[in-house]
Structures are given as C-alpha cells and as structure tokens.
PDB file of C-alpha atoms in Angstrom:
ATOM      1  CA  UNK A   1      51.288  18.295   3.859  1.00  0.00           C
ATOM      2  CA  UNK A   2      50.885  14.519   3.879  1.00  0.00           C
ATOM      3  CA  UNK A   3      47.853  13.212   2.216  1.00  0.00           C
ATOM      4  CA  UNK A   4      45.616  11.301   4.595  1.00  0.00           C
ATOM      5  CA  UNK A   5      42.132   9.742   4.898  1.00  0.00           C
ATOM      6  CA  UNK A   6      39.684   9.944   7.777  1.00  0.00           C
ATOM      7  CA  UNK A   7      38.714   6.576   9.211  1.00  0.00           C
ATOM      8  CA  UNK A   8      35.938   6.648  11.837  1.00  0.00           C
ATOM      9  CA  UNK A   9      36.835  10.230  12.642  1.00  0.00           C
ATOM     10  CA  UNK A  10      40.598   9.774  12.820  1.00  0.00           C
ATOM     11  CA  UNK A  11      43.371  10.623  10.331  1.00  0.00           C
ATOM     12  CA  UNK A  12      45.188   7.699   8.807  1.00  0.00           C
ATOM     13  CA  UNK A  13      47.667   7.124   6.053  1.00  0.00           C
ATOM     14  CA  UNK A  14      46.221   6.169   2.647  1.00  0.00           C
ATOM     15  CA  UNK A  15      46.435   2.286   2.470  1.00  0.00           C
ATOM     16  CA  UNK A  16      48.427   0.907  -0.507  1.00  0.00           C
ATOM     17  CA  UNK A  17      45.977  -1.901  -0.999  1.00  0.00           C
ATOM     18  CA  UNK A  18      42.714   0.086  -1.173  1.00  0.00           C
ATOM     19  CA  UNK A  19      39.707  -0.584   0.966  1.00  0.00           C
ATOM     20  CA  UNK A  20      40.447  -4.298   1.345  1.00  0.00           C
ATOM     21  CA  UNK A  21      43.846  -3.522   2.935  1.00  0.00           C
ATOM     22  CA  UNK A  22      42.259  -0.931   5.215  1.00  0.00           C
ATOM     23  CA  UNK A  23      39.603  -3.411   6.398  1.00  0.00           C
ATOM     24  CA  UNK A  24      42.169  -6.057   6.999  1.00  0.00           C
ATOM     25  CA  UNK A  25      44.184  -3.583   9.028  1.00  0.00           C
ATOM     26  CA  UNK A  26      41.104  -2.886  11.172  1.00  0.00           C
ATOM     27  CA  UNK A  27      40.417  -6.567  11.833  1.00  0.00           C
ATOM     28  CA  UNK A  28      37.323  -6.909   9.611  1.00  0.00           C
ATOM     29  CA  UNK A  29      37.400 -10.534   8.529  1.00  0.00           C
ATOM     30  CA  UNK A  30      33.846 -11.003   7.290  1.00  0.00           C
ATOM     31  CA  UNK A  31      31.170  -9.027   5.427  1.00  0.00           C
ATOM     32  CA  UNK A  32      28.110 -10.042   7.487  1.00  0.00           C
ATOM     33  CA  UNK A  33      27.566  -7.734  10.432  1.00  0.00           C
ATOM     34  CA  UNK A  34      29.843  -5.074   8.981  1.00  0.00           C
ATOM     35  CA  UNK A  35      29.263  -2.126   6.688  1.00  0.00           C
ATOM     36  CA  UNK A  36      31.401   0.593   5.065  1.00  0.00           C
ATOM     37  CA  UNK A  37      30.546   4.045   3.874  1.00  0.00           C
ATOM     38  CA  UNK A  38      32.952   6.335   1.914  1.00  0.00           C
ATOM     39  CA  UNK A  39      32.022  10.009   1.843  1.00  0.00           C
ATOM     40  CA  UNK A  40      28.513   9.327   3.015  1.00  0.00           C
ATOM     41  CA  UNK A  41      27.708   6.609   0.547  1.00  0.00           C
ATOM     42  CA  UNK A  42      27.443   2.884   1.450  1.00  0.00           C
ATOM     43  CA  UNK A  43      29.977   0.668  -0.302  1.00  0.00           C
ATOM     44  CA  UNK A  44      28.358  -2.783  -0.893  1.00  0.00           C
ATOM     45  CA  UNK A  45      30.389  -5.678   0.368  1.00  0.00           C
ATOM     46  CA  UNK A  46      30.619  -7.080  -3.126  1.00  0.00           C
ATOM     47  CA  UNK A  47      32.638  -3.933  -4.091  1.00  0.00           C
ATOM     48  CA  UNK A  48      35.125  -4.125  -1.088  1.00  0.00           C
ATOM     49  CA  UNK A  49      37.880  -6.119  -2.934  1.00  0.00           C
ATOM     50  CA  UNK A  50      38.144  -3.577  -5.732  1.00  0.00           C
ATOM     51  CA  UNK A  51      37.248  -0.285  -4.013  1.00  0.00           C
ATOM     52  CA  UNK A  52      40.049   2.249  -4.175  1.00  0.00           C
ATOM     53  CA  UNK A  53      40.771   4.823  -1.397  1.00  0.00           C
ATOM     54  CA  UNK A  54      41.929   8.325  -2.248  1.00  0.00           C
ATOM     55  CA  UNK A  55      43.495  11.046  -0.167  1.00  0.00           C
ATOM     56  CA  UNK A  56      40.784  13.039   1.605  1.00  0.00           C
ATOM     57  CA  UNK A  57      38.276  10.228   1.743  1.00  0.00           C
ATOM     58  CA  UNK A  58      36.021  10.108   4.743  1.00  0.00           C
ATOM     59  CA  UNK A  59      35.552   6.433   5.652  1.00  0.00           C
ATOM     60  CA  UNK A  60      33.258   4.897   8.182  1.00  0.00           C
ATOM     61  CA  UNK A  61      33.680   1.195   9.095  1.00  0.00           C
ATOM     62  CA  UNK A  62      30.832  -0.106  11.242  1.00  0.00           C
ATOM     63  CA  UNK A  63      29.576  -3.325  12.681  1.00  0.00           C
ATOM     64  CA  UNK A  64      26.499  -4.622  14.397  1.00  0.00           C
ATOM     65  CA  UNK A  65      26.640  -4.310  18.211  1.00  0.00           C
ATOM     66  CA  UNK A  66      24.087  -4.742  20.944  1.00  0.00           C
ATOM     67  CA  UNK A  67      21.274  -2.133  20.797  1.00  0.00           C
ATOM     68  CA  UNK A  68      17.850  -1.291  22.150  1.00  0.00           C
TER      69      UNK A  68
ATOM     70  CA  UNK B   1     -11.092 -20.080  19.831  1.00  0.00           C
ATOM     71  CA  UNK B   2      -7.961 -18.381  18.666  1.00  0.00           C
ATOM     72  CA  UNK B   3      -4.686 -19.947  19.718  1.00  0.00           C
ATOM     73  CA  UNK B   4      -1.653 -17.788  20.329  1.00  0.00           C
ATOM     74  CA  UNK B   5      -0.114 -19.251  17.193  1.00  0.00           C
ATOM     75  CA  UNK B   6      -3.024 -17.837  15.174  1.00  0.00           C
ATOM     76  CA  UNK B   7      -2.853 -14.547  17.076  1.00  0.00           C
ATOM     77  CA  UNK B   8       0.727 -13.744  15.980  1.00  0.00           C
ATOM     78  CA  UNK B   9       2.037 -10.248  15.315  1.00  0.00           C
ATOM     79  CA  UNK B  10       1.794  -9.091  11.717  1.00  0.00           C
ATOM     80  CA  UNK B  11       3.938  -6.159  10.477  1.00  0.00           C
ATOM     81  CA  UNK B  12       4.088  -5.213   6.762  1.00  0.00           C
ATOM     82  CA  UNK B  13       2.567  -8.580   5.911  1.00  0.00           C
ATOM     83  CA  UNK B  14       5.192 -10.529   7.804  1.00  0.00           C
ATOM     84  CA  UNK B  15       3.955 -12.804  10.600  1.00  0.00           C
ATOM     85  CA  UNK B  16       5.893 -13.244  13.833  1.00  0.00           C
ATOM     86  CA  UNK B  17       5.407 -15.977  16.442  1.00  0.00           C
ATOM     87  CA  UNK B  18       5.525 -13.656  19.473  1.00  0.00           C
ATOM     88  CA  UNK B  19       4.790 -10.056  20.419  1.00  0.00           C
ATOM     89  CA  UNK B  20       7.867  -9.269  22.396  1.00  0.00           C
ATOM     90  CA  UNK B  21      10.821  -7.410  20.808  1.00  0.00           C
ATOM     91  CA  UNK B  22      13.977  -7.568  22.869  1.00  0.00           C
ATOM     92  CA  UNK B  23      16.991  -5.242  22.768  1.00  0.00           C
ATOM     93  CA  UNK B  24      20.481  -6.691  23.010  1.00  0.00           C
ATOM     94  CA  UNK B  25      22.418  -3.950  24.768  1.00  0.00           C
ATOM     95  CA  UNK B  26      23.746  -3.681  28.322  1.00  0.00           C
ATOM     96  CA  UNK B  27      23.721  -7.361  29.437  1.00  0.00           C
ATOM     97  CA  UNK B  28      26.324  -8.460  32.018  1.00  0.00           C
ATOM     98  CA  UNK B  29      27.993 -10.607  29.294  1.00  0.00           C
ATOM     99  CA  UNK B  30      27.219 -12.310  25.983  1.00  0.00           C
ATOM    100  CA  UNK B  31      26.135 -15.590  27.519  1.00  0.00           C
ATOM    101  CA  UNK B  32      23.481 -13.884  29.612  1.00  0.00           C
ATOM    102  CA  UNK B  33      22.261 -12.078  26.543  1.00  0.00           C
ATOM    103  CA  UNK B  34      21.984 -15.402  24.614  1.00  0.00           C
ATOM    104  CA  UNK B  35      20.198 -17.113  27.564  1.00  0.00           C
ATOM    105  CA  UNK B  36      17.755 -14.122  27.887  1.00  0.00           C
ATOM    106  CA  UNK B  37      16.976 -14.300  24.192  1.00  0.00           C
ATOM    107  CA  UNK B  38      16.272 -17.996  24.471  1.00  0.00           C
ATOM    108  CA  UNK B  39      14.063 -17.356  27.518  1.00  0.00           C
ATOM    109  CA  UNK B  40      12.141 -14.603  25.862  1.00  0.00           C
ATOM    110  CA  UNK B  41      11.959 -16.093  22.361  1.00  0.00           C
ATOM    111  CA  UNK B  42      11.360 -12.642  20.957  1.00  0.00           C
ATOM    112  CA  UNK B  43       9.807 -11.844  17.561  1.00  0.00           C
ATOM    113  CA  UNK B  44      12.814  -9.599  16.822  1.00  0.00           C
ATOM    114  CA  UNK B  45      16.123  -8.695  18.531  1.00  0.00           C
ATOM    115  CA  UNK B  46      17.145  -5.100  18.083  1.00  0.00           C
ATOM    116  CA  UNK B  47      20.743  -4.219  17.382  1.00  0.00           C
ATOM    117  CA  UNK B  48      22.813  -1.079  16.763  1.00  0.00           C
ATOM    118  CA  UNK B  49      25.339   0.004  14.148  1.00  0.00           C
ATOM    119  CA  UNK B  50      28.524   1.450  15.513  1.00  0.00           C
ATOM    120  CA  UNK B  51      32.091   2.262  14.470  1.00  0.00           C
ATOM    121  CA  UNK B  52      34.425  -0.692  14.936  1.00  0.00           C
ATOM    122  CA  UNK B  53      37.243  -0.486  17.404  1.00  0.00           C
ATOM    123  CA  UNK B  54      40.271  -2.740  17.186  1.00  0.00           C
ATOM    124  CA  UNK B  55      40.127  -3.479  20.928  1.00  0.00           C
ATOM    125  CA  UNK B  56      36.417  -4.338  20.832  1.00  0.00           C
ATOM    126  CA  UNK B  57      36.300  -6.551  17.760  1.00  0.00           C
ATOM    127  CA  UNK B  58      35.578  -9.864  19.261  1.00  0.00           C
ATOM    128  CA  UNK B  59      33.057 -12.533  18.223  1.00  0.00           C
ATOM    129  CA  UNK B  60      30.421 -11.083  16.059  1.00  0.00           C
ATOM    130  CA  UNK B  61      26.990 -10.516  17.632  1.00  0.00           C
ATOM    131  CA  UNK B  62      25.439 -11.463  14.313  1.00  0.00           C
ATOM    132  CA  UNK B  63      27.056 -14.892  14.480  1.00  0.00           C
ATOM    133  CA  UNK B  64      25.992 -15.635  18.031  1.00  0.00           C
ATOM    134  CA  UNK B  65      22.415 -14.471  17.294  1.00  0.00           C
ATOM    135  CA  UNK B  66      22.221 -16.633  14.137  1.00  0.00           C
ATOM    136  CA  UNK B  67      18.645 -17.807  13.523  1.00  0.00           C
ATOM    137  CA  UNK B  68      17.109 -14.737  15.220  1.00  0.00           C
ATOM    138  CA  UNK B  69      15.321 -11.907  13.295  1.00  0.00           C
ATOM    139  CA  UNK B  70      17.585  -8.929  13.800  1.00  0.00           C
ATOM    140  CA  UNK B  71      16.152  -5.384  13.643  1.00  0.00           C
ATOM    141  CA  UNK B  72      18.845  -2.724  13.260  1.00  0.00           C
ATOM    142  CA  UNK B  73      18.189   0.654  14.825  1.00  0.00           C
ATOM    143  CA  UNK B  74      19.404   4.202  14.263  1.00  0.00           C
ATOM    144  CA  UNK B  75      19.844   4.793  17.970  1.00  0.00           C
ATOM    145  CA  UNK B  76      21.657   7.973  18.918  1.00  0.00           C
ATOM    146  CA  UNK B  77      21.194   9.685  15.567  1.00  0.00           C
ATOM    147  CA  UNK B  78      20.117  13.324  15.757  1.00  0.00           C
ATOM    148  CA  UNK B  79      19.870  14.227  12.074  1.00  0.00           C
ATOM    149  CA  UNK B  80      17.866  12.835   9.153  1.00  0.00           C
ATOM    150  CA  UNK B  81      21.145  12.420   7.227  1.00  0.00           C
ATOM    151  CA  UNK B  82      22.830  10.287   9.869  1.00  0.00           C
ATOM    152  CA  UNK B  83      19.701   8.300  10.484  1.00  0.00           C
ATOM    153  CA  UNK B  84      19.250   7.425   6.809  1.00  0.00           C
ATOM    154  CA  UNK B  85      22.959   6.523   6.428  1.00  0.00           C
ATOM    155  CA  UNK B  86      22.863   4.365   9.579  1.00  0.00           C
ATOM    156  CA  UNK B  87      19.758   2.645   8.244  1.00  0.00           C
ATOM    157  CA  UNK B  88      21.520   2.044   4.967  1.00  0.00           C
ATOM    158  CA  UNK B  89      24.586   0.627   6.785  1.00  0.00           C
ATOM    159  CA  UNK B  90      22.378  -1.584   8.882  1.00  0.00           C
ATOM    160  CA  UNK B  91      20.754  -2.842   5.692  1.00  0.00           C
ATOM    161  CA  UNK B  92      24.106  -3.599   4.160  1.00  0.00           C
ATOM    162  CA  UNK B  93      25.407  -5.286   7.318  1.00  0.00           C
ATOM    163  CA  UNK B  94      22.424  -7.449   7.872  1.00  0.00           C
ATOM    164  CA  UNK B  95      20.733  -7.818   4.554  1.00  0.00           C
ATOM    165  CA  UNK B  96      17.395  -6.550   5.905  1.00  0.00           C
ATOM    166  CA  UNK B  97      15.460  -3.442   4.828  1.00  0.00           C
ATOM    167  CA  UNK B  98      13.687  -3.311   8.221  1.00  0.00           C
ATOM    168  CA  UNK B  99      14.809  -0.591  10.512  1.00  0.00           C
ATOM    169  CA  UNK B 100      13.845   0.728  13.919  1.00  0.00           C
ATOM    170  CA  UNK B 101      14.058   4.509  13.218  1.00  0.00           C
ATOM    171  CA  UNK B 102      15.243   6.520  16.164  1.00  0.00           C
ATOM    172  CA  UNK B 103      15.911  10.234  15.837  1.00  0.00           C
ATOM    173  CA  UNK B 104      16.732  11.842  19.120  1.00  0.00           C
ATOM    174  CA  UNK B 105      15.866  15.472  19.705  1.00  0.00           C
ATOM    175  CA  UNK B 106      16.959  15.997  23.226  1.00  0.00           C
ATOM    176  CA  UNK B 107      19.781  14.374  25.217  1.00  0.00           C
ATOM    177  CA  UNK B 108      18.196  14.693  28.594  1.00  0.00           C
ATOM    178  CA  UNK B 109      14.883  13.068  27.852  1.00  0.00           C
ATOM    179  CA  UNK B 110      15.995  11.162  24.765  1.00  0.00           C
ATOM    180  CA  UNK B 111      12.724  12.265  23.270  1.00  0.00           C
ATOM    181  CA  UNK B 112      12.194  11.759  19.537  1.00  0.00           C
ATOM    182  CA  UNK B 113      12.487  14.818  17.228  1.00  0.00           C
ATOM    183  CA  UNK B 114       9.108  14.194  15.505  1.00  0.00           C
ATOM    184  CA  UNK B 115       9.675  16.683  12.695  1.00  0.00           C
ATOM    185  CA  UNK B 116      12.880  14.986  11.617  1.00  0.00           C
ATOM    186  CA  UNK B 117      11.404  11.612  12.332  1.00  0.00           C
ATOM    187  CA  UNK B 118       8.636  12.253   9.793  1.00  0.00           C
ATOM    188  CA  UNK B 119      11.129  13.361   7.084  1.00  0.00           C
ATOM    189  CA  UNK B 120      13.353  10.433   7.735  1.00  0.00           C
ATOM    190  CA  UNK B 121      10.393   7.985   7.599  1.00  0.00           C
ATOM    191  CA  UNK B 122       9.316   9.429   4.244  1.00  0.00           C
ATOM    192  CA  UNK B 123      12.900   9.209   2.867  1.00  0.00           C
ATOM    193  CA  UNK B 124      13.515   5.700   4.107  1.00  0.00           C
ATOM    194  CA  UNK B 125      10.100   4.423   2.857  1.00  0.00           C
ATOM    195  CA  UNK B 126      11.021   5.946  -0.515  1.00  0.00           C
ATOM    196  CA  UNK B 127      14.280   3.930  -0.461  1.00  0.00           C
ATOM    197  CA  UNK B 128      12.330   0.744   0.135  1.00  0.00           C
ATOM    198  CA  UNK B 129      12.753   0.374   3.862  1.00  0.00           C
ATOM    199  CA  UNK B 130      10.228  -1.148   6.156  1.00  0.00           C
ATOM    200  CA  UNK B 131      10.267   1.617   8.850  1.00  0.00           C
ATOM    201  CA  UNK B 132       9.375   1.214  12.471  1.00  0.00           C
ATOM    202  CA  UNK B 133       9.710   4.623  14.083  1.00  0.00           C
ATOM    203  CA  UNK B 134      10.210   5.164  17.775  1.00  0.00           C
ATOM    204  CA  UNK B 135       7.983   8.113  18.507  1.00  0.00           C
ATOM    205  CA  UNK B 136       6.146  10.121  21.180  1.00  0.00           C
ATOM    206  CA  UNK B 137       2.872   8.923  22.668  1.00  0.00           C
ATOM    207  CA  UNK B 138       0.989  11.323  20.415  1.00  0.00           C
ATOM    208  CA  UNK B 139      -1.847  10.045  18.265  1.00  0.00           C
ATOM    209  CA  UNK B 140      -1.356  12.836  15.740  1.00  0.00           C
ATOM    210  CA  UNK B 141       2.323  12.020  15.348  1.00  0.00           C
ATOM    211  CA  UNK B 142       1.439   8.335  15.036  1.00  0.00           C
ATOM    212  CA  UNK B 143      -1.132   9.045  12.363  1.00  0.00           C
ATOM    213  CA  UNK B 144       1.297  11.208  10.354  1.00  0.00           C
ATOM    214  CA  UNK B 145       4.004   8.487  10.571  1.00  0.00           C
ATOM    215  CA  UNK B 146       1.532   5.891   9.356  1.00  0.00           C
ATOM    216  CA  UNK B 147       0.495   8.177   6.517  1.00  0.00           C
ATOM    217  CA  UNK B 148       4.145   8.633   5.668  1.00  0.00           C
ATOM    218  CA  UNK B 149       4.463   4.822   5.195  1.00  0.00           C
ATOM    219  CA  UNK B 150       5.606   3.599   8.549  1.00  0.00           C
ATOM    220  CA  UNK B 151       4.903  -0.181   8.878  1.00  0.00           C
ATOM    221  CA  UNK B 152       4.260   0.200  12.602  1.00  0.00           C
ATOM    222  CA  UNK B 153       4.425   3.013  15.167  1.00  0.00           C
ATOM    223  CA  UNK B 154       6.381   2.625  18.333  1.00  0.00           C
ATOM    224  CA  UNK B 155       5.405   5.190  20.882  1.00  0.00           C
ATOM    225  CA  UNK B 156       7.278   5.453  24.116  1.00  0.00           C
ATOM    226  CA  UNK B 157       5.706   4.316  27.437  1.00  0.00           C
ATOM    227  CA  UNK B 158       8.202   6.463  29.338  1.00  0.00           C
ATOM    228  CA  UNK B 159      11.650   7.863  28.535  1.00  0.00           C
ATOM    229  CA  UNK B 160      14.262   5.262  27.459  1.00  0.00           C
ATOM    230  CA  UNK B 161      15.817   3.432  30.412  1.00  0.00           C
ATOM    231  CA  UNK B 162      13.616   4.939  33.136  1.00  0.00           C
ATOM    232  CA  UNK B 163      11.548   1.878  33.908  1.00  0.00           C
ATOM    233  CA  UNK B 164       8.639   4.179  34.743  1.00  0.00           C
ATOM    234  CA  UNK B 165       6.182   1.930  32.772  1.00  0.00           C
ATOM    235  CA  UNK B 166       3.293   3.359  30.772  1.00  0.00           C
ATOM    236  CA  UNK B 167       2.997   6.886  32.160  1.00  0.00           C
ATOM    237  CA  UNK B 168       0.149   7.917  29.835  1.00  0.00           C
ATOM    238  CA  UNK B 169      -2.090   4.817  29.465  1.00  0.00           C
ATOM    239  CA  UNK B 170      -4.974   6.944  28.183  1.00  0.00           C
ATOM    240  CA  UNK B 171      -3.040   8.202  25.136  1.00  0.00           C
ATOM    241  CA  UNK B 172      -1.435   4.790  24.418  1.00  0.00           C
ATOM    242  CA  UNK B 173      -4.970   3.268  24.415  1.00  0.00           C
ATOM    243  CA  UNK B 174      -6.191   6.037  22.121  1.00  0.00           C
ATOM    244  CA  UNK B 175      -3.290   5.444  19.710  1.00  0.00           C
ATOM    245  CA  UNK B 176      -4.086   1.735  19.696  1.00  0.00           C
ATOM    246  CA  UNK B 177      -7.735   2.321  18.939  1.00  0.00           C
ATOM    247  CA  UNK B 178      -7.065   4.846  16.106  1.00  0.00           C
ATOM    248  CA  UNK B 179      -3.767   3.582  14.507  1.00  0.00           C
ATOM    249  CA  UNK B 180      -3.979   2.056  10.995  1.00  0.00           C
ATOM    250  CA  UNK B 181      -0.768   0.245  11.629  1.00  0.00           C
ATOM    251  CA  UNK B 182       0.404  -2.024  14.534  1.00  0.00           C
ATOM    252  CA  UNK B 183       1.406  -0.217  17.729  1.00  0.00           C
ATOM    253  CA  UNK B 184       4.525  -1.412  19.551  1.00  0.00           C
ATOM    254  CA  UNK B 185       5.120   0.128  22.917  1.00  0.00           C
ATOM    255  CA  UNK B 186       8.804   1.005  22.898  1.00  0.00           C
ATOM    256  CA  UNK B 187      10.826   2.232  25.941  1.00  0.00           C
ATOM    257  CA  UNK B 188      10.010   2.839  29.503  1.00  0.00           C
ATOM    258  CA  UNK B 189       9.114  -0.698  30.639  1.00  0.00           C
ATOM    259  CA  UNK B 190      10.370  -1.482  34.084  1.00  0.00           C
ATOM    260  CA  UNK B 191       8.906  -4.801  35.049  1.00  0.00           C
ATOM    261  CA  UNK B 192       6.525  -7.519  33.828  1.00  0.00           C
ATOM    262  CA  UNK B 193       3.387  -5.807  34.857  1.00  0.00           C
ATOM    263  CA  UNK B 194       4.254  -2.762  32.677  1.00  0.00           C
ATOM    264  CA  UNK B 195       4.503  -4.988  29.722  1.00  0.00           C
ATOM    265  CA  UNK B 196       1.229  -6.662  30.483  1.00  0.00           C
ATOM    266  CA  UNK B 197      -0.441  -3.245  30.928  1.00  0.00           C
ATOM    267  CA  UNK B 198       0.827  -2.135  27.518  1.00  0.00           C
ATOM    268  CA  UNK B 199      -0.676  -5.216  25.885  1.00  0.00           C
ATOM    269  CA  UNK B 200      -3.926  -4.840  27.838  1.00  0.00           C
ATOM    270  CA  UNK B 201      -4.266  -1.309  26.468  1.00  0.00           C
ATOM    271  CA  UNK B 202      -4.268  -2.824  23.039  1.00  0.00           C
ATOM    272  CA  UNK B 203      -0.621  -2.614  21.890  1.00  0.00           C
ATOM    273  CA  UNK B 204       0.292  -5.214  19.226  1.00  0.00           C
ATOM    274  CA  UNK B 205       3.704  -5.745  20.885  1.00  0.00           C
ATOM    275  CA  UNK B 206       6.224  -4.471  23.321  1.00  0.00           C
ATOM    276  CA  UNK B 207       9.903  -3.582  22.740  1.00  0.00           C
ATOM    277  CA  UNK B 208      12.167  -3.488  25.806  1.00  0.00           C
ATOM    278  CA  UNK B 209      15.761  -3.861  26.699  1.00  0.00           C
ATOM    279  CA  UNK B 210      17.012  -2.287  29.913  1.00  0.00           C
ATOM    280  CA  UNK B 211      14.336  -3.906  32.041  1.00  0.00           C
ATOM    281  CA  UNK B 212      15.708  -7.244  31.162  1.00  0.00           C
ATOM    282  CA  UNK B 213      19.413  -6.441  30.628  1.00  0.00           C
ATOM    283  CA  UNK B 214      19.731  -4.732  34.002  1.00  0.00           C
ATOM    284  CA  UNK B 215      17.505  -6.896  36.067  1.00  0.00           C
ATOM    285  CA  UNK B 216      19.221  -8.775  38.929  1.00  0.00           C
ATOM    286  CA  UNK B 217      18.447 -12.022  36.980  1.00  0.00           C
ATOM    287  CA  UNK B 218      18.131 -11.008  33.321  1.00  0.00           C
ATOM    288  CA  UNK B 219      17.182 -14.529  32.083  1.00  0.00           C
ATOM    289  CA  UNK B 220      14.380 -14.897  34.654  1.00  0.00           C
ATOM    290  CA  UNK B 221      13.115 -11.410  33.812  1.00  0.00           C
ATOM    291  CA  UNK B 222      13.172 -12.214  30.120  1.00  0.00           C
ATOM    292  CA  UNK B 223      10.916 -15.246  30.789  1.00  0.00           C
ATOM    293  CA  UNK B 224       8.665 -13.056  32.958  1.00  0.00           C
ATOM    294  CA  UNK B 225       8.411 -10.442  30.151  1.00  0.00           C
ATOM    295  CA  UNK B 226       7.400 -13.074  27.619  1.00  0.00           C
ATOM    296  CA  UNK B 227       4.770 -14.389  29.998  1.00  0.00           C
ATOM    297  CA  UNK B 228       3.541 -10.854  30.742  1.00  0.00           C
ATOM    298  CA  UNK B 229       3.169  -9.934  27.076  1.00  0.00           C
ATOM    299  CA  UNK B 230       1.262 -13.198  26.469  1.00  0.00           C
ATOM    300  CA  UNK B 231      -1.001 -12.652  29.534  1.00  0.00           C
ATOM    301  CA  UNK B 232      -1.598  -9.038  28.603  1.00  0.00           C
ATOM    302  CA  UNK B 233      -2.533  -9.900  25.020  1.00  0.00           C
ATOM    303  CA  UNK B 234      -4.926 -12.622  26.267  1.00  0.00           C
ATOM    304  CA  UNK B 235      -6.482 -10.165  28.741  1.00  0.00           C
ATOM    305  CA  UNK B 236      -6.953  -7.558  26.071  1.00  0.00           C
ATOM    306  CA  UNK B 237      -8.685 -10.113  23.783  1.00  0.00           C
ATOM    307  CA  UNK B 238     -10.790 -11.474  26.656  1.00  0.00           C
ATOM    308  CA  UNK B 239     -12.109  -8.010  27.582  1.00  0.00           C
ATOM    309  CA  UNK B 240     -11.719  -6.679  31.102  1.00  0.00           C
ATOM    310  CA  UNK B 241     -14.748  -5.917  33.260  1.00  0.00           C
ATOM    311  CA  UNK B 242     -15.737  -2.229  33.838  1.00  0.00           C
ATOM    312  CA  UNK B 243     -14.140  -0.595  36.809  1.00  0.00           C
ATOM    313  CA  UNK B 244     -16.699   0.036  39.555  1.00  0.00           C
ATOM    314  CA  UNK B 245     -16.475   2.320  42.627  1.00  0.00           C
ATOM    315  CA  UNK B 246     -19.012   0.185  44.673  1.00  0.00           C
ATOM    316  CA  UNK B 247     -18.631  -3.398  45.800  1.00  0.00           C
ATOM    317  CA  UNK B 248     -20.650  -6.007  44.015  1.00  0.00           C
ATOM    318  CA  UNK B 249     -20.912  -9.517  45.607  1.00  0.00           C
ATOM    319  CA  UNK B 250     -19.766 -12.245  43.305  1.00  0.00           C
ATOM    320  CA  UNK B 251     -21.598 -15.048  45.197  1.00  0.00           C
ATOM    321  CA  UNK B 252     -25.383 -15.415  44.779  1.00  0.00           C
ATOM    322  CA  UNK B 253     -27.544 -13.153  47.005  1.00  0.00           C
ATOM    323  CA  UNK B 254     -30.475 -15.639  47.169  1.00  0.00           C
ATOM    324  CA  UNK B 255     -30.515 -18.678  49.394  1.00  0.00           C
ATOM    325  CA  UNK B 256     -28.260 -17.286  51.999  1.00  0.00           C
ATOM    326  CA  UNK B 257     -28.354 -19.210  55.284  1.00  0.00           C
ATOM    327  CA  UNK B 258     -30.785 -17.436  57.793  1.00  0.00           C
ATOM    328  CA  UNK B 259     -32.348 -15.224  55.086  1.00  0.00           C
TER     329      UNK B 259
END
C-alpha cells in the first residue's frame, strides 16, 4: 500500500519538500490569512519552512474567508 | 453631555469607535462587501476560517480588509475540539486572540449547544483567548458564560439568517440589565428598526450580516444599520417615555380658545 497523507480530507502523495512544498502546491503564497494544522495541532507560520510531513499525517490548510 | 466618541463600545478593556459588528459573508461580490464595510464603519468585521480550495484561492480577504479589526469565528463547529482548533487557526492566521465562539447544536435552528459552548469558553479563556460567545437569549446561560470568562455575551435576537428581529425583547432587556459583561445582539436582525430596537433594549452592540449582505442595496442598508445602531443607543441613553394606554394631550390644556 502506498503511503499517503490526508490534506483537507483527501488523500495525497507525501510531498518531497515537506510542508513548504505542499503549501506551494496548494497555492498558498503568504502566511497572513492562512493557517495550518497537522494532526490537530497548529503549525506556526514561522515553522512552515522547516516542517516535515510524514506518511499518515492529517493536514488541514485553511484561510480566512467571509463569515458572519 | 456625552458625545458618541466618548460613548464607545468597550470589550475586555479595548475601546471601539462604533457599536456595529458586521459580517463579511454572502455579499454579491467583493467590491460590494468593501463598500458596505466603508458605509457601516463597523467596530469589527467577522470572518470565518475554512479549508482552502485551489479554485477559490483568489485575492485574500485579509488584504482587502486591511485596516479593519477582524474577528474570526468558529461558525459551523459542532464540537468543542473543532471549535478550539478553529479558534487557534484563526489566531494563527490573523494574529488576534479574539474569537467569536460559535458552537452549533442543531442544524435546523442553528441554535447554540450551550453545554459545549460553556466548556469551549472555559478552555479558550484558559488558552488566553478573548472569547465572545454566540449564545441563546437566556440570562442564566449568559451569566454562566460571563462567569467562565467570556469578554462579552452575544445572545441571538432570532435564528441566524431569519431576519425575524428581536423575537424575545423582554429577555434581551433582562440580559442587558443583569449581565456583568457587554451584551452584543447577534443574529436575527432583518432591517434597521430591529438593530435600533436591540440598542434601545440596552445592548452594547449589534452583530449582523445577512440583513446587509442580502439586501437589495447592501451598501445603503449598511449605512442604515449604522444609523440605526447610533439612534437606538442614543434613545436608550435618553430614556424612553412610559407606554400609556390612554391618550394624553401634548399641547397645554389651559387657555384654549372658547374655554
């Protein structure tokens, strides 16, 4: 079985370049207005460049949108 | 005499210029949202935290609302765990520890789950958040939320998105009289008179979204809401006359021609 990660509820291949590569692939170009959690814990933006991603990780990539 | 500037909204020691909080969802387009925000000049603009989608990743809302105080919400969350994580993600995304705490207990009425709301309030206060919980129009729940450390309480006027106005004015007034923290009426506002009514009842502020976003002319309605909140606050401070069931002439009785 191929090792995958969950990104926003969908299976994806493990990115070679860690979280930074994953975020780039998802079009995240800035830290403000965006946030990331891995396995239920927030990853501060300062740690994005060095954060590794391992098979089985459950990753949420979120951003600020209109809300009431 | 107090001016409006001196009569600003104060929550958790922070002073705001106005008493209207405006939601940012459901506008016809982003320019209308920006024009409505400018017209309303709200104390805070509420925003949500959602999963990104490649298709929808356009200009950042945060960038276009630069200069405004943004209040992230936990809208749609149904568990304490999800609400706390969403609050933490909002804090990370915006660099604010303020959160509009929403914990939905029923999908039909979108009523808050007050038991989970209390637990989430306690947990978030413990994590250093300034918590503004959206809650039922129940003075006991509001008192417990304040006791748990909520910086304000935000009872609903009517279910979210209904535009029914303040359906239980007696209880909203009771909450305003008894609450140890500011009361922001949140949800249910349909038109400007509803917002004025909430303020007349003693609310410290009004949070609304759909009434502006879905109005035929959102920008004009945004201006109307700002004026209504202002007028309602002034009327509350001025003190309304008692309601009478019998007519009472306002012109002098004496000196009437032919008397």
